[in-house]
Short mmCIF file of C-alpha atoms in Angstrom, two decimals:
data_model
loop_
_atom_site.label_atom_id
_atom_site.label_comp_id
_atom_site.label_asym_id
_atom_site.label_seq_id
_atom_site.Cartn_x
_atom_site.Cartn_y
_atom_site.Cartn_z
CA MET A 392 -32.93 -25.18 127.23
CA GLY A 393 -30.27 -27.03 125.05
CA ARG A 394 -28.44 -26.41 122.26
CA PRO A 395 -30.66 -26.65 118.84
CA LYS A 396 -30.72 -29.13 116.71
CA VAL A 397 -30.26 -27.61 113.63
CA ALA A 398 -27.51 -24.86 112.88
CA ILE A 399 -28.99 -21.11 112.80
CA LEU A 400 -27.87 -20.38 109.49
CA SER A 401 -26.48 -16.52 109.11
CA THR A 402 -24.17 -14.88 107.21
CA VAL A 403 -21.26 -15.22 109.93
CA GLY A 404 -21.53 -18.57 109.78
CA ILE A 405 -21.30 -19.45 106.18
CA VAL A 406 -18.83 -17.06 106.18
CA LYS A 407 -16.81 -18.71 108.44
CA ALA A 408 -17.49 -21.81 106.91
CA ALA A 409 -16.28 -20.74 103.28
CA ILE A 410 -13.06 -19.71 105.34
CA GLU A 411 -12.53 -22.98 106.55
CA ILE A 412 -13.07 -24.99 103.22
CA LEU A 413 -10.05 -22.49 102.19
CA ASP A 414 -7.84 -22.49 104.70
CA ARG A 415 -8.19 -26.88 104.79
CA GLU A 416 -8.87 -27.93 101.37
CA GLY A 417 -7.78 -24.78 98.96
CA GLU A 418 -9.37 -22.51 96.79
CA ASP A 419 -10.45 -24.84 93.53
CA GLU A 420 -12.70 -26.74 96.43
CA PHE A 421 -14.44 -23.04 97.72
CA THR A 422 -17.58 -23.36 95.62
CA LEU A 423 -20.90 -22.55 96.90
CA SER A 424 -22.31 -25.79 97.13
CA ARG A 425 -19.63 -27.13 99.27
CA VAL A 426 -19.90 -24.00 101.93
CA ALA A 427 -23.59 -24.87 102.35
CA ASP A 428 -22.83 -28.98 102.96
CA ARG A 429 -20.67 -28.05 105.03
CA LEU A 430 -23.29 -26.35 107.05
CA GLY A 431 -26.05 -29.26 106.24
CA VAL A 432 -28.29 -26.57 103.96
CA LYS A 433 -29.28 -26.51 100.67
CA THR A 434 -26.93 -24.36 98.50
CA SER A 435 -30.11 -22.24 97.79
CA SER A 436 -30.29 -21.77 101.45
CA LEU A 437 -27.55 -19.48 101.32
CA TYR A 438 -29.30 -17.29 99.41
CA ASN A 439 -31.66 -15.78 102.46
CA HIS A 440 -28.03 -14.49 103.45
CA ILE A 441 -25.84 -13.85 100.45
CA ARG A 442 -26.45 -13.18 96.66
CA SER A 443 -23.44 -14.09 95.60
CA LYS A 444 -20.48 -15.97 95.72
CA ASP A 445 -19.07 -12.37 94.46
CA GLU A 446 -20.19 -10.76 97.16
CA LEU A 447 -19.46 -13.73 99.60
CA VAL A 448 -15.86 -13.35 98.40
CA GLU A 449 -16.04 -9.54 100.10
CA LEU A 450 -16.81 -10.84 103.48
CA ILE A 451 -13.90 -13.33 103.65
CA ARG A 452 -11.79 -10.41 102.34
CA GLU A 453 -13.02 -8.42 105.50
CA VAL A 454 -12.06 -11.03 107.70
CA VAL A 455 -8.69 -11.73 106.44
CA VAL A 456 -7.55 -7.62 106.13
CA GLU A 457 -9.07 -7.52 109.71
CA PRO A 458 -5.81 -7.54 111.65
CA ILE A 459 -3.76 -5.79 109.17
CA ASP A 460 -3.08 -1.90 110.78
CA THR A 461 -4.23 0.76 108.36
CA GLU A 462 -4.37 3.16 111.70
CA ALA A 463 -0.85 3.86 111.33
CA PHE A 464 -1.08 6.07 108.45
CA ARG A 465 -2.67 8.25 110.54
CA ARG A 466 0.04 8.49 113.52
CA LEU A 467 3.53 7.96 111.34
CA PRO A 468 4.89 9.42 107.82
CA TRP A 469 3.57 7.78 104.69
CA ASP A 470 7.23 5.70 104.97
CA GLU A 471 7.18 4.69 108.55
CA ALA A 472 3.52 3.70 108.22
CA MET A 473 4.08 1.60 104.45
CA LEU A 474 6.23 -0.29 107.43
CA VAL A 475 3.96 -1.69 110.19
CA TRP A 476 1.35 -1.81 107.91
CA ALA A 477 3.32 -4.33 105.55
CA ARG A 478 4.47 -6.23 108.18
CA SER A 479 0.72 -6.09 109.32
CA TYR A 480 -0.88 -7.10 106.19
CA ARG A 481 2.27 -10.33 105.34
CA SER A 482 1.16 -11.70 108.82
CA ALA A 483 -2.82 -11.36 107.98
CA PHE A 484 -2.30 -13.22 104.64
CA ALA A 485 0.06 -16.12 106.01
CA ALA A 486 -2.58 -16.64 107.79
CA HIS A 487 -4.88 -17.92 105.38
CA PRO A 488 -2.89 -18.64 102.69
CA ASN A 489 -5.14 -20.38 100.48
CA SER A 490 -7.05 -17.13 100.08
CA ILE A 491 -3.92 -15.33 98.61
CA LYS A 492 -5.24 -16.05 94.70
CA LEU A 493 -8.51 -16.01 95.67
CA LEU A 494 -8.85 -12.56 96.54
CA SER A 495 -5.64 -11.30 94.63
CA THR A 496 -7.34 -12.17 91.70
CA ARG A 497 -10.87 -10.25 91.99
CA ALA A 498 -11.53 -6.53 91.86
CA ILE A 499 -11.78 -5.18 95.73
CA ARG A 500 -15.48 -3.29 96.57
CA ALA A 501 -15.24 -4.54 100.46
CA PRO A 502 -15.63 -1.16 101.87
CA ILE A 503 -13.58 -1.54 105.00
CA VAL A 504 -10.86 -2.44 102.90
CA LEU A 505 -11.51 0.88 100.33
CA GLN A 506 -11.51 3.39 103.13
CA MET A 507 -8.19 0.92 103.97
CA TYR A 508 -6.93 2.30 100.63
CA GLU A 509 -8.46 6.06 100.95
CA GLN A 510 -6.19 6.75 104.34
CA GLU A 511 -3.42 5.28 102.81
CA VAL A 512 -3.26 7.34 99.37
CA SER A 513 -4.56 10.68 101.59
CA SER A 514 -1.60 10.02 103.77
CA MET A 515 0.53 9.41 100.74
CA VAL A 516 -0.40 12.78 99.13
CA GLY A 517 0.03 14.67 102.02
CA ALA A 518 3.89 13.83 101.76
CA GLY A 519 3.58 15.24 98.34
CA TRP A 520 3.10 12.19 96.05
CA PRO A 521 1.72 12.16 92.88
CA VAL A 522 -1.73 10.91 92.96
CA GLU A 523 -1.27 8.83 89.54
CA ASP A 524 1.56 7.44 91.46
CA CYS A 525 -0.30 6.27 94.78
CA VAL A 526 -2.27 2.87 93.64
CA PRO A 527 0.66 1.33 91.21
CA VAL A 528 2.87 2.46 95.08
CA ILE A 529 0.74 0.79 96.90
CA ASN A 530 -0.02 -2.16 94.24
CA ALA A 531 3.58 -3.10 93.95
CA ILE A 532 4.09 -3.35 97.68
CA GLU A 533 1.29 -5.60 97.45
CA ASN A 534 2.44 -7.90 95.01
CA PHE A 535 5.48 -7.90 97.35
CA ILE A 536 3.87 -8.52 100.20
CA LEU A 537 1.56 -11.50 98.97
CA GLY A 538 4.77 -12.96 97.28
CA SER A 539 6.61 -12.90 100.87
CA ALA A 540 2.79 -14.81 102.48
CA LEU A 541 3.39 -17.30 100.30
CA ASP A 542 6.98 -17.45 100.48
CA LEU A 543 5.75 -17.87 104.77
CA VAL A 544 4.75 -21.80 104.14
CA ALA A 545 8.02 -22.43 101.85
CA PRO A 546 10.18 -24.48 103.19
CA THR A 547 12.99 -23.03 105.10
CA VAL A 548 15.81 -24.68 102.72
CA MET A 549 14.39 -23.69 100.03
CA ILE A 550 17.96 -23.70 97.73
CA ASP A 551 18.67 -27.29 98.12
CA THR A 552 22.04 -27.77 96.61
CA ASP A 553 22.90 -31.01 98.43
CA GLY A 554 24.92 -33.41 96.41
CA ARG A 555 25.68 -30.95 93.87
CA SER A 556 27.92 -28.23 95.64
CA ASP A 557 30.66 -28.72 93.73
CA GLU A 558 28.59 -27.59 90.71
CA VAL A 559 27.48 -24.67 92.32
CA PRO A 560 29.90 -23.69 94.99
CA LEU A 561 29.47 -19.71 95.43
CA LEU A 562 25.42 -21.17 95.64
CA THR A 563 26.35 -23.48 98.46
CA LYS A 564 28.01 -21.58 100.54
CA ALA A 565 25.40 -18.33 100.25
CA VAL A 566 22.78 -20.98 101.82
CA LYS A 567 25.04 -22.29 104.24
CA ARG A 568 24.72 -18.96 105.59
CA ASP A 569 21.06 -19.38 106.48
CA ASP A 570 19.71 -19.31 109.97
CA GLY A 571 16.26 -21.02 110.02
CA LYS A 572 14.75 -17.30 109.50
CA ARG A 573 15.05 -17.33 105.59
CA ALA A 574 11.42 -15.72 105.12
CA ASP A 575 11.58 -13.14 107.61
CA GLY A 576 14.96 -11.98 106.39
CA ALA A 577 14.13 -11.67 102.40
CA PHE A 578 10.82 -9.84 103.35
CA GLU A 579 12.48 -7.72 105.92
CA ILE A 580 15.76 -6.78 103.15
CA GLY A 581 13.04 -6.43 100.53
CA LEU A 582 10.52 -4.22 102.18
CA THR A 583 13.31 -1.82 103.39
CA ALA A 584 14.91 -2.13 100.11
CA LEU A 585 11.95 -1.22 98.41
CA ILE A 586 10.54 1.57 100.67
CA ASP A 587 13.89 3.54 100.01
CA GLY A 588 13.21 3.09 96.46
CA PHE A 589 10.26 4.35 97.39
CA ARG A 590 11.61 7.47 99.26
CA MET A 591 14.19 8.00 96.45
CA ARG A 592 11.81 8.34 93.88
CA LEU A 593 9.27 10.90 95.98
CA ARG A 594 12.06 12.55 97.01
CA SER A 595 13.38 13.18 92.66
CA PHE A 596 9.47 14.52 92.54
CA VAL A 597 9.68 16.97 94.90
CA ASP A 598 12.90 18.21 93.79
CA SER A 599 11.81 18.56 89.96
CA PHE A 600 8.83 20.16 91.29
CA ASP A 601 10.85 22.81 93.82
CA ASP A 602 13.55 23.31 90.60
CA ARG A 603 10.00 24.40 88.55
CA SER A 604 8.51 26.68 90.77
CA MET B 1394 2.71 -47.56 58.87
CA GLY B 1395 -0.21 -45.97 60.69
CA ARG B 1396 1.00 -43.98 63.89
CA PRO B 1397 0.62 -46.00 66.95
CA LYS B 1398 -2.92 -47.30 69.00
CA VAL B 1399 -1.30 -46.66 72.75
CA ALA B 1400 0.33 -43.66 73.40
CA ILE B 1401 4.25 -43.89 74.08
CA LEU B 1402 4.70 -43.04 77.62
CA SER B 1403 7.78 -40.06 78.17
CA THR B 1404 8.76 -38.55 80.49
CA VAL B 1405 8.54 -36.06 78.15
CA GLY B 1406 5.37 -36.30 77.83
CA ILE B 1407 4.41 -37.35 81.54
CA VAL B 1408 5.70 -33.50 82.22
CA LYS B 1409 4.17 -32.29 79.38
CA ALA B 1410 0.14 -33.67 81.10
CA ALA B 1411 0.68 -32.62 84.20
CA ILE B 1412 1.38 -29.24 83.41
CA GLU B 1413 -1.41 -29.07 81.13
CA ILE B 1414 -3.76 -30.46 84.14
CA LEU B 1415 -2.30 -27.79 86.39
CA ASP B 1416 -2.67 -24.83 83.40
CA ARG B 1417 -6.35 -25.75 83.31
CA GLU B 1418 -7.63 -26.62 86.84
CA GLY B 1419 -5.50 -26.07 89.00
CA GLU B 1420 -2.74 -27.29 91.77
CA ASP B 1421 -5.06 -29.00 93.83
CA GLU B 1422 -5.99 -31.33 90.63
CA PHE B 1423 -2.13 -32.15 90.47
CA THR B 1424 -2.08 -35.46 91.59
CA LEU B 1425 -0.29 -38.34 89.84
CA SER B 1426 -3.06 -40.36 89.49
CA ARG B 1427 -4.53 -37.86 87.33
CA VAL B 1428 -2.00 -37.50 85.31
CA ALA B 1429 -1.75 -41.09 84.52
CA ASP B 1430 -5.63 -40.98 83.96
CA ARG B 1431 -4.94 -38.28 81.26
CA LEU B 1432 -2.38 -39.91 79.85
CA GLY B 1433 -4.80 -43.75 79.71
CA VAL B 1434 -2.48 -45.13 81.88
CA LYS B 1435 -2.07 -46.74 85.67
CA THR B 1436 -0.38 -44.72 88.00
CA SER B 1437 2.26 -47.91 88.42
CA SER B 1438 3.93 -47.48 85.05
CA LEU B 1439 4.52 -43.50 85.94
CA TYR B 1440 6.98 -44.78 87.67
CA ASN B 1441 8.91 -46.34 84.73
CA HIS B 1442 10.05 -42.58 84.07
CA ILE B 1443 9.35 -40.38 87.29
CA ARG B 1444 10.77 -41.72 91.08
CA SER B 1445 7.82 -40.10 92.57
CA LYS B 1446 5.93 -36.32 92.53
CA ASP B 1447 9.01 -34.53 94.06
CA GLU B 1448 10.87 -35.51 90.41
CA LEU B 1449 8.00 -34.48 88.29
CA VAL B 1450 7.74 -30.81 90.73
CA GLU B 1451 11.37 -30.60 89.47
CA LEU B 1452 10.94 -31.24 86.07
CA ILE B 1453 7.92 -28.96 85.80
CA ARG B 1454 10.12 -26.06 87.00
CA GLU B 1455 12.92 -26.72 84.61
CA VAL B 1456 10.22 -26.30 82.01
CA VAL B 1457 8.33 -22.88 83.22
CA VAL B 1458 11.47 -21.76 84.20
CA GLU B 1459 13.15 -22.18 81.01
CA PRO B 1460 12.31 -18.99 79.02
CA ILE B 1461 13.88 -16.73 81.99
CA ASP B 1462 17.47 -14.58 81.05
CA THR B 1463 19.79 -16.04 83.08
CA GLU B 1464 22.42 -15.16 80.80
CA ALA B 1465 22.13 -10.99 81.46
CA PHE B 1466 24.16 -11.64 84.52
CA ARG B 1467 26.86 -12.51 82.24
CA ARG B 1468 26.92 -9.39 79.96
CA LEU B 1469 25.72 -6.75 82.15
CA PRO B 1470 26.66 -5.14 85.87
CA TRP B 1471 24.04 -7.18 88.46
CA ASP B 1472 21.23 -4.34 88.39
CA GLU B 1473 20.84 -4.10 84.86
CA ALA B 1474 21.02 -8.27 84.63
CA MET B 1475 18.08 -7.79 87.41
CA LEU B 1476 15.74 -6.15 85.73
CA VAL B 1477 16.50 -7.58 82.35
CA TRP B 1478 16.32 -11.12 84.43
CA ALA B 1479 13.15 -10.58 86.79
CA ARG B 1480 11.10 -9.14 83.65
CA SER B 1481 11.71 -12.42 81.71
CA TYR B 1482 11.25 -14.23 85.66
CA ARG B 1483 7.57 -12.86 85.37
CA SER B 1484 6.44 -13.83 81.96
CA ALA B 1485 7.63 -17.24 82.33
CA PHE B 1486 5.28 -17.60 85.51
CA ALA B 1487 3.06 -16.01 84.02
CA ALA B 1488 2.68 -18.08 81.40
CA HIS B 1489 1.49 -20.96 84.38
CA PRO B 1490 0.31 -19.08 87.26
CA ASN B 1491 -1.57 -21.79 88.48
CA SER B 1492 2.01 -23.53 89.13
CA ILE B 1493 2.94 -20.44 91.56
CA LYS B 1494 2.08 -22.11 94.03
CA LEU B 1495 2.98 -25.31 94.02
CA LEU B 1496 7.25 -24.37 92.95
CA SER B 1497 7.32 -21.68 95.22
CA THR B 1498 6.70 -23.21 97.91
CA ARG B 1499 8.99 -26.74 97.39
CA ALA B 1500 12.52 -26.53 98.03
CA ILE B 1501 14.77 -25.99 94.37
CA ARG B 1502 16.35 -29.16 93.74
CA ALA B 1503 16.54 -28.68 89.86
CA PRO B 1504 20.04 -28.83 88.41
CA ILE B 1505 19.11 -25.77 85.90
CA VAL B 1506 18.00 -23.75 88.26
CA LEU B 1507 20.62 -24.26 90.58
CA GLN B 1508 22.45 -22.95 87.39
CA MET B 1509 20.60 -20.02 87.61
CA TYR B 1510 21.20 -18.68 90.63
CA GLU B 1511 24.70 -19.74 91.16
CA GLN B 1512 25.34 -17.10 88.12
CA GLU B 1513 23.44 -14.77 89.87
CA VAL B 1514 24.96 -15.13 93.02
CA SER B 1515 28.46 -15.10 91.25
CA SER B 1516 27.69 -11.52 89.93
CA MET B 1517 26.54 -10.16 92.75
CA VAL B 1518 29.23 -10.84 94.62
CA GLY B 1519 31.47 -9.51 91.81
CA ALA B 1520 29.67 -6.75 91.86
CA GLY B 1521 30.51 -6.61 96.51
CA TRP B 1522 27.72 -7.51 97.65
CA PRO B 1523 28.32 -9.67 100.73
CA VAL B 1524 27.73 -13.08 100.27
CA GLU B 1525 25.88 -13.58 103.56
CA ASP B 1526 22.84 -11.27 101.05
CA CYS B 1527 22.94 -12.27 97.76
CA VAL B 1528 20.29 -15.48 98.84
CA PRO B 1529 17.77 -13.23 100.90
CA VAL B 1530 18.25 -10.91 98.41
CA ILE B 1531 17.88 -12.57 95.23
CA ASN B 1532 14.46 -14.29 97.11
CA ALA B 1533 13.23 -11.10 98.01
CA ILE B 1534 13.21 -9.90 94.36
CA GLU B 1535 11.20 -13.51 94.23
CA ASN B 1536 8.93 -12.85 96.28
CA PHE B 1537 8.18 -9.39 94.10
CA ILE B 1538 8.26 -11.48 90.85
CA LEU B 1539 5.32 -13.77 92.27
CA GLY B 1540 3.05 -12.05 93.49
CA SER B 1541 3.58 -9.75 90.12
CA ALA B 1542 2.85 -12.65 87.97
CA LEU B 1543 -0.09 -13.45 90.20
CA ASP B 1544 -1.24 -10.18 89.69
CA LEU B 1545 -1.14 -10.20 86.00
CA VAL B 1546 -4.42 -12.68 85.88
CA ALA B 1547 -6.23 -9.79 88.12
CA PRO B 1548 -8.91 -7.52 87.00
CA THR B 1549 -7.09 -4.66 85.17
CA VAL B 1550 -10.25 -2.53 87.38
CA MET B 1551 -8.08 -4.53 90.95
CA ILE B 1552 -9.64 -1.70 93.23
CA ASP B 1553 -13.83 -1.04 92.05
CA THR B 1554 -14.98 2.30 93.82
CA ASP B 1555 -18.29 2.06 91.82
CA GLY B 1556 -21.04 3.48 94.38
CA ARG B 1557 -18.74 4.68 96.62
CA SER B 1558 -17.11 7.60 95.02
CA ASP B 1559 -18.43 9.79 97.94
CA GLU B 1560 -17.11 7.66 100.77
CA VAL B 1561 -13.20 7.42 99.06
CA PRO B 1562 -12.67 10.10 96.74
CA LEU B 1563 -8.89 10.48 96.33
CA LEU B 1564 -8.52 7.04 96.23
CA THR B 1565 -11.46 7.52 93.07
CA LYS B 1566 -9.23 9.59 91.87
CA ALA B 1567 -6.24 7.94 92.39
CA VAL B 1568 -7.81 5.07 90.27
CA LYS B 1569 -9.50 7.10 87.21
CA ARG B 1570 -6.08 7.21 86.48
CA ASP B 1571 -5.88 4.33 84.87
CA ASP B 1572 -4.80 3.04 81.84
CA GLY B 1573 -5.57 -0.47 80.79
CA LYS B 1574 -2.00 -1.07 82.13
CA ARG B 1575 -2.88 -1.50 85.84
CA ALA B 1576 0.06 -4.41 86.54
CA ASP B 1577 2.31 -3.92 84.05
CA GLY B 1578 2.44 -0.57 85.57
CA ALA B 1579 3.03 -1.62 89.32
CA PHE B 1580 5.18 -3.90 88.49
CA GLU B 1581 8.00 -1.34 86.60
CA ILE B 1582 7.47 1.08 89.79
CA GLY B 1583 7.64 -1.72 92.09
CA LEU B 1584 11.38 -3.37 89.95
CA THR B 1585 12.43 0.41 89.92
CA ALA B 1586 12.45 1.17 93.89
CA LEU B 1587 13.38 -2.50 94.66
CA ILE B 1588 16.47 -2.51 92.44
CA ASP B 1589 17.19 1.19 93.62
CA GLY B 1590 16.88 0.25 97.27
CA PHE B 1591 19.56 -2.58 97.22
CA ARG B 1592 21.45 -0.62 94.64
CA MET B 1593 21.43 1.62 97.79
CA ARG B 1594 22.10 -1.13 100.60
CA LEU B 1595 25.35 -2.48 98.24
CA ARG B 1596 26.69 1.43 98.25
CA SER B 1597 26.39 1.49 102.00
CA PHE B 1598 28.07 -1.51 102.50
CA VAL B 1599 30.43 -0.88 100.02
CA ASP B 1600 31.52 2.93 101.85
CA SER B 1601 31.57 1.42 105.23
CA PHE B 1602 33.93 -1.30 103.42
CA ASP B 1603 36.13 1.42 102.44
CA ASP B 1604 35.88 3.74 105.78
CA ARG B 1605 37.31 0.50 107.72
CA SER B 1606 39.98 -0.10 105.07
#
């Protein structure tokens, strides 16, 4: 038996085509009719498999976030788990930088992603975090991660003082130290500071709670 | 005298048209031929005013960053200045979210922006920061700011547990506390943690230096 001449339309195939369009052409080109074109079908045929563009976005989200290590929150204290989670999160989005704006500006409904947050909040509350702080803290770390994932596709020399070193002598000295790992260096120094700062916040909360009791 | 029937082409007019295209239609639509179309001129006419798309991007950068308060580094200690600078930086980019990816993934050459960094590095070095830490620290804070600027255009309820509260009970409780200022709350809690973490880093550096001397 040979391969079928007509592509068999499946949800997985639709999601794959949508991610390819996002990766190669960017968010502005990401429409249902472009996805249908790529698969050689009519847009209406997509609706046998997905209900809406919103649903397709959530299916894309599940694929993009799949490599994120949320298991870390089961085996490690919240702060150590946060470091593991953040590094894998950045890599996952760095693989699909054109999806960052799309996924970070639409409400999250994918069950697997909600489970990820449940795990995280549970680990934080277990460590003494007030429940109302959990989502802002996670949200803040995600903002840092997504900004850093975008930075991974930026040039190695991001600040170019060429021909202007007399006007900005200190800056020229500061960027000269660059070793080609600019984006990684900025991510690690920032992630450490952010988690250190959050450890301080948790400690001051726990201390004030101890004082009251 | 009436208004001239033919628009007079100027560098300022070109930059303005380019920013309008970015704001309304997104980065993928931002080409020199679209800018020319909008101004009703031929693409080649643009070259009487700008040398290249790269130069146009740097001119756009100057306009977008104009509201950023770098003066703070002249009147305040580095950490307090960083807070002022970061808040104005986020507002500036939140006004042009479609420019974030474009501007954050191209080398920075605009003189006014280089001067901003010079000011910042000078303030940090004056406070005891090792020169090689300055650019990674600034870079990390910028990643957080740009991720947070993107978050400002995201929905107020970003994590939607509707219909799934049994599966993710803690998360549902955590997002319930949301007061409609989600993005602002995440930005402020994160910015405070980040600067606290960097204060700790500077202190441990200064302490180890004191020990050696």
